[in-house]
Coordinates of C-alpha atoms in Angstrom, one line a residue:
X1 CA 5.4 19.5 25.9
X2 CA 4.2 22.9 24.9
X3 CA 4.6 26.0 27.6
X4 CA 1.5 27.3 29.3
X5 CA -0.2 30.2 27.7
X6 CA -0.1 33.5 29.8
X7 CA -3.6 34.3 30.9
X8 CA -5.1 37.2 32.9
X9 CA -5.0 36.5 36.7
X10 CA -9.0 35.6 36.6
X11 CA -8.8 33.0 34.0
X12 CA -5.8 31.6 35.3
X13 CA -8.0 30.7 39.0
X14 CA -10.3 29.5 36.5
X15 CA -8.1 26.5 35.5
X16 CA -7.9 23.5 37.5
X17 CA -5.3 21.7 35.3
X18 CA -2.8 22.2 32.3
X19 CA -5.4 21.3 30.0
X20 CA -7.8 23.9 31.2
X21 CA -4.7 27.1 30.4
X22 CA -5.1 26.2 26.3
X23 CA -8.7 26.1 26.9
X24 CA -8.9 29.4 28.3
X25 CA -6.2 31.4 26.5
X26 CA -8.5 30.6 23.9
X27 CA -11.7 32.1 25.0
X28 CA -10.0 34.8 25.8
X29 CA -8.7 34.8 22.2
X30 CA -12.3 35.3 21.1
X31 CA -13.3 37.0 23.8
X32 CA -16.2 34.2 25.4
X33 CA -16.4 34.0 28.5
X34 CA -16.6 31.3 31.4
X35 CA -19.9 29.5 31.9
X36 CA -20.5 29.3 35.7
X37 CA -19.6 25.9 37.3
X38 CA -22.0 23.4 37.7
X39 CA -23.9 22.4 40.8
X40 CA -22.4 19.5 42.6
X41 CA -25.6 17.4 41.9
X42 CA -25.9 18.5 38.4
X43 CA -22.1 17.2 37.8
X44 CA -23.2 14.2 39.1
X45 CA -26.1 13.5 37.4
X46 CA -23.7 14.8 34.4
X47 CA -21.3 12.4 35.2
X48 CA -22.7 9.6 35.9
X49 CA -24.7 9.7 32.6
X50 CA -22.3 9.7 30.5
X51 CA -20.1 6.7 32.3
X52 CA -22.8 4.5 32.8
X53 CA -25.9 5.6 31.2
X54 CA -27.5 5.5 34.3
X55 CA -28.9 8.6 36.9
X56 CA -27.3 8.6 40.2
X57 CA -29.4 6.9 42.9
X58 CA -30.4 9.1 45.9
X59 CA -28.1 7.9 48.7
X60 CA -25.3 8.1 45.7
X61 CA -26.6 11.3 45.6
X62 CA -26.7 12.2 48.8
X63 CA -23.5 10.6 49.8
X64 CA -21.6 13.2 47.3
X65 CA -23.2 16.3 48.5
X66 CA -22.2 15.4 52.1
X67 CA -18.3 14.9 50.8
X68 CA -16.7 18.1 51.6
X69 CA -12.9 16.5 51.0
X70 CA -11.0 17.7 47.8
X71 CA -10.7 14.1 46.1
X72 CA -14.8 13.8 46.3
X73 CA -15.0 14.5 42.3
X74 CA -12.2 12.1 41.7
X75 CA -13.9 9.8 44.2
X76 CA -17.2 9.5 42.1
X77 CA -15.4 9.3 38.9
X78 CA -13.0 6.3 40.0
X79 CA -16.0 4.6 41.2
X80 CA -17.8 4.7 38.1
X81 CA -15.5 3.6 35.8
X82 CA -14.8 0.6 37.8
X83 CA -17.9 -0.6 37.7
X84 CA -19.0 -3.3 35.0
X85 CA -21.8 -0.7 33.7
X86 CA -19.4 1.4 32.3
X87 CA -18.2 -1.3 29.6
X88 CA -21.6 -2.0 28.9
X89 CA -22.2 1.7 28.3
X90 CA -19.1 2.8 26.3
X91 CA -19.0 -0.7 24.8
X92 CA -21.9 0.0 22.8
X93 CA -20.7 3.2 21.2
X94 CA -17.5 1.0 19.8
X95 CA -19.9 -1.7 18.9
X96 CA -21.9 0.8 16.4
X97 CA -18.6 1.5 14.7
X98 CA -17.4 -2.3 14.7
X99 CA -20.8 -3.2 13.4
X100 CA -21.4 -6.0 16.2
X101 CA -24.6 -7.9 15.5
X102 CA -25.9 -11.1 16.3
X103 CA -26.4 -13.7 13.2
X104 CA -29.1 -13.6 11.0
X105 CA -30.3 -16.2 8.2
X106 CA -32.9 -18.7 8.3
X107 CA -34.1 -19.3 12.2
X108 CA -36.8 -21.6 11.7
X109 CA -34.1 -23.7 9.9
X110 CA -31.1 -22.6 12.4
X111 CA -29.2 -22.0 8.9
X112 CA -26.9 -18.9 9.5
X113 CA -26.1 -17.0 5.9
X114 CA -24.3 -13.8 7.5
X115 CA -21.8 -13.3 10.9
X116 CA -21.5 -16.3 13.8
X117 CA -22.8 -18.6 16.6
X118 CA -22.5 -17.2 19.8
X119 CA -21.0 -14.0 18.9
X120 CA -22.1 -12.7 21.4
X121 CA -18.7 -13.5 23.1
X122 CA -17.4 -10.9 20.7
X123 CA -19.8 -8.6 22.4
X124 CA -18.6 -9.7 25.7
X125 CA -15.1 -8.9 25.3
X126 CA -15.5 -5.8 23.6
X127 CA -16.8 -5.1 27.3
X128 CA -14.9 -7.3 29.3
X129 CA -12.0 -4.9 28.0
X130 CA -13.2 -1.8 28.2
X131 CA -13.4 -2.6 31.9
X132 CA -9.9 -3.9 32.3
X133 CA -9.0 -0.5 30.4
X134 CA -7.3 -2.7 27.7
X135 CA -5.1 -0.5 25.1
X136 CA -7.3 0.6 22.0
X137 CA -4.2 -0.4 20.1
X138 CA -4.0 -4.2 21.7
X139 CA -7.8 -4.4 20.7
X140 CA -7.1 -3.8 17.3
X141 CA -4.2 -6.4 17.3
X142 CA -6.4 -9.0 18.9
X143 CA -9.3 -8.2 16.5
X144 CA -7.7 -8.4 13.4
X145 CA -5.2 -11.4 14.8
X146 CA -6.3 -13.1 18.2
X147 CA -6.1 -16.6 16.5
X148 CA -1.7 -15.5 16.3
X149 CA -0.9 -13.9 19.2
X150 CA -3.3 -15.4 21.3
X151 CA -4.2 -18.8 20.1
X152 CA -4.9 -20.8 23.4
X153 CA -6.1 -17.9 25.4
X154 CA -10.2 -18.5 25.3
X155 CA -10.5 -15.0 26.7
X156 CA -9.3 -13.3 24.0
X157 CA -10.3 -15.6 21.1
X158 CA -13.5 -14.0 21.1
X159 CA -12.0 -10.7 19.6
X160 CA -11.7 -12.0 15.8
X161 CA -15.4 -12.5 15.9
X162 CA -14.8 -8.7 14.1
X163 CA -14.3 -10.4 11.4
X164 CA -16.4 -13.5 11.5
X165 CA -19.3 -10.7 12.0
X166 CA -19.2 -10.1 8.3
X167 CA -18.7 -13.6 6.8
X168 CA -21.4 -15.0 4.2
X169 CA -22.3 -18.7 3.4
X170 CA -23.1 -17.8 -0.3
X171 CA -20.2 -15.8 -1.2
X172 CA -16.7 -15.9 -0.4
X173 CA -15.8 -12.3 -2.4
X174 CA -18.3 -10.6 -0.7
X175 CA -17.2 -12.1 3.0
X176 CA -13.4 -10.4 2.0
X177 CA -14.8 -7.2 0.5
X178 CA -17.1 -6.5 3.2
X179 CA -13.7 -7.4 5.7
X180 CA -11.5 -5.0 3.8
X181 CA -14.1 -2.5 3.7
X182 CA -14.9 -2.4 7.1
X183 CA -11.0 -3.2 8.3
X184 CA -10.8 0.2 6.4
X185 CA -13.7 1.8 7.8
X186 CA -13.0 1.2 11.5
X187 CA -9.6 1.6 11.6
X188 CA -8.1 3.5 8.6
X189 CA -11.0 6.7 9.0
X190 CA -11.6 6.0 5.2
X191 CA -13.4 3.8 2.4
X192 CA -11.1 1.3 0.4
X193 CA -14.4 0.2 -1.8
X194 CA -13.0 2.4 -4.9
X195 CA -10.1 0.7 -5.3
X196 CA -11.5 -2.4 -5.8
X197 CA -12.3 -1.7 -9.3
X198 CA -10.0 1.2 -10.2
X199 CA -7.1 3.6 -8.7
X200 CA -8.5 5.7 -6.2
X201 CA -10.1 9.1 -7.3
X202 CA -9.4 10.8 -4.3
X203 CA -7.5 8.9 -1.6
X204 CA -4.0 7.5 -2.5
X205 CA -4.8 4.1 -2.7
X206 CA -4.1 2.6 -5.9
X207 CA -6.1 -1.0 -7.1
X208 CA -3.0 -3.3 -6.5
X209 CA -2.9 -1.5 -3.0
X210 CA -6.7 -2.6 -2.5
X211 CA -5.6 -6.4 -3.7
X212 CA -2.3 -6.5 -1.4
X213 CA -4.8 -5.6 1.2
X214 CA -7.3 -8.1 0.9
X215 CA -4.5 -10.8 0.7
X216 CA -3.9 -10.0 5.0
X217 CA -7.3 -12.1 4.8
X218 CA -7.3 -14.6 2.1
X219 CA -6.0 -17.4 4.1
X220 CA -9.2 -16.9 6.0
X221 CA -11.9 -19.4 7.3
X222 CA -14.1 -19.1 10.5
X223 CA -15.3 -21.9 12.9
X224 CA -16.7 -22.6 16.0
X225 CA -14.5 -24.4 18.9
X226 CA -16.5 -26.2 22.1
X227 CA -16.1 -24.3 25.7
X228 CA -15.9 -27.3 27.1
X229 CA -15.7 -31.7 26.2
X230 CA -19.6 -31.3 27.9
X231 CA -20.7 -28.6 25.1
X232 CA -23.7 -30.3 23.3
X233 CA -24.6 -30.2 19.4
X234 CA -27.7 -29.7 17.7
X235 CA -29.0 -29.9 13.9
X236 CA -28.7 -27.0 11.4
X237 CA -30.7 -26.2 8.2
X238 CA -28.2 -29.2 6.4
X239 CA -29.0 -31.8 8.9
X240 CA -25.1 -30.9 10.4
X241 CA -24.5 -31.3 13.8
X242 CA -23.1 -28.1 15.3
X243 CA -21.8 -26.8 18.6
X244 CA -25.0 -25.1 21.5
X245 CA -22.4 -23.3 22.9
X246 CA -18.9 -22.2 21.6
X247 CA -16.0 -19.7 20.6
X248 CA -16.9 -18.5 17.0
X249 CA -13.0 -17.4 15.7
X250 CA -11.5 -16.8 12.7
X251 CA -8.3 -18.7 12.0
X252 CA -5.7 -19.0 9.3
X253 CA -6.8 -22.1 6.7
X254 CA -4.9 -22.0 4.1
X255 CA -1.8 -19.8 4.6
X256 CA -0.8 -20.4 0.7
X257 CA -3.8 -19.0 -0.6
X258 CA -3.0 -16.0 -3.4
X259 CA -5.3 -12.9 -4.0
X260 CA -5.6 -12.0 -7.7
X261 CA -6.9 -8.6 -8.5
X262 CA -9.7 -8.2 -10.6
X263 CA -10.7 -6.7 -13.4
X264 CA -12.6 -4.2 -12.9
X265 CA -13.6 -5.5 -9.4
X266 CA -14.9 -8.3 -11.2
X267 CA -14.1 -11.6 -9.2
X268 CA -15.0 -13.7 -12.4
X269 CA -12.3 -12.0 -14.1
X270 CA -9.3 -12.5 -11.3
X271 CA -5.6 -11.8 -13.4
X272 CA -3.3 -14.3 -12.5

């Protein structure tokens, strides 16, 4: 832990926590000055905007202006983010960079061609934690490998619909490059698609790297499991009967499956 910075007596009654000393030992570094503090129902308005999405309501409003105690800040702040709104706010920003959509293909013919059924769960527990201030760490883990560490637990099995969400019926190859790519994408900061075909040009990742990394999902296969003995079926576009309601996951199907890389990215062309 790094020592405070010495700061001039006015910037130091400037800073109401550590935080705030690097902040302004650098202003004064460049010589900017302080913007004045807000208003108490600008901050709130602030505030609540960004946790929520949503304007404070007038007797919020009014309640906080009449607060004259030193926790009323912390007060507002607490009371925001444990409200269910503020998953659904924040939930969306992560959903944008997770790619969360609903399934698309044929409707008429209730034929999907990319992503799930009810994935919408997905979207649910993206939220769900988010409110129960989950670790972005054991989101990842349950993402990438809620049908291991979590197999019987229906609240969780919701989390792989990450990579159900980029599954396609007509393709295989294109399902596990668009999971690599985006595995890559979300949670690496960078683009693997290079090294499907070649060594990378820029990033060290060579093409065998690329193929070792595809092979975490190779075993792969997606289905739908019932909530419930009651959950009905209905016909898709191949006269199937499949689940109304259900738990779209992505499970393990055949564990001895071996990734080949291909030449030149070329999955007709796999060296064995």
């Amino acid at each position: 832990r790094p020592d405070l910075p010495k700061l001039a007596q006015a910037d130091a009654n400037w800073c109401k926590n550590e935080i705030d000393f690097f902040v302004a030992a650098k202003r004064a570094e460049h010589q900017l000055p302080h913007a004045a503090a807000a208003t108490k129902s600008v901050w709130l308005r602030r505030v609540t905007l960004d946790l929520i999405g949503l304007p404070p309501t007038r007797a919020e409003q009014q309640q906080f202006l009449s607060d004259t105690s030193s926790t009323a800040y912390e007060t507002v702040v607490d009371d925001l983010l444990n409200r269910p709104a503020y998953g659904e706010r924040w939930g969306r920003h992560w959903m944008d960079v997770w790619r969360y959509s609903d399934w698309y293909g044929s409707r008429g013919g209730n034929e999907i061609r990319y992503s799930q059924r009810h994935i919408w769960r997905w979207r649910d527990w993206i939220v769900n934690s988010l409110n129960a201030d989950k670790g972005y760490d054991q989101m990842i883990r349950e993402m990438l490998a809620a049908d291991e560490i979590a197999g019987d637990d229906i609240a969780i099995l919701p989390a792989t619909g990450y990579l159900g969400r980029s599954w396609y019926k007509f393709d295989r190859d294109a399902w596990l490059f668009e999971a690599v790519e985006r595995t890559g994408e979300a949670f690496l900061g960078m683009t693997l698609r290079c090294s499907r075909c070649h060594d990378h040009k820029f990033d060290p990742v060579t093409q065998e790297e690329y193929y070792r990394f595809r092979a975490f999902f190779e075993p792969h296969d997606v289905r739908t499991d019932p909530i419930s003995a009651l959950t009905g079926t209905q016909k898709d576009a191949s006269l199937e009967d499949v689940l109304t309601d259900g738990i779209a996951l992505v499970y393990d199907k055949t564990p001895e499956a071996k990734t080949y890389r291909f030449e030149r990215g070329d999955s007709r062309y796999p060296d064995e």
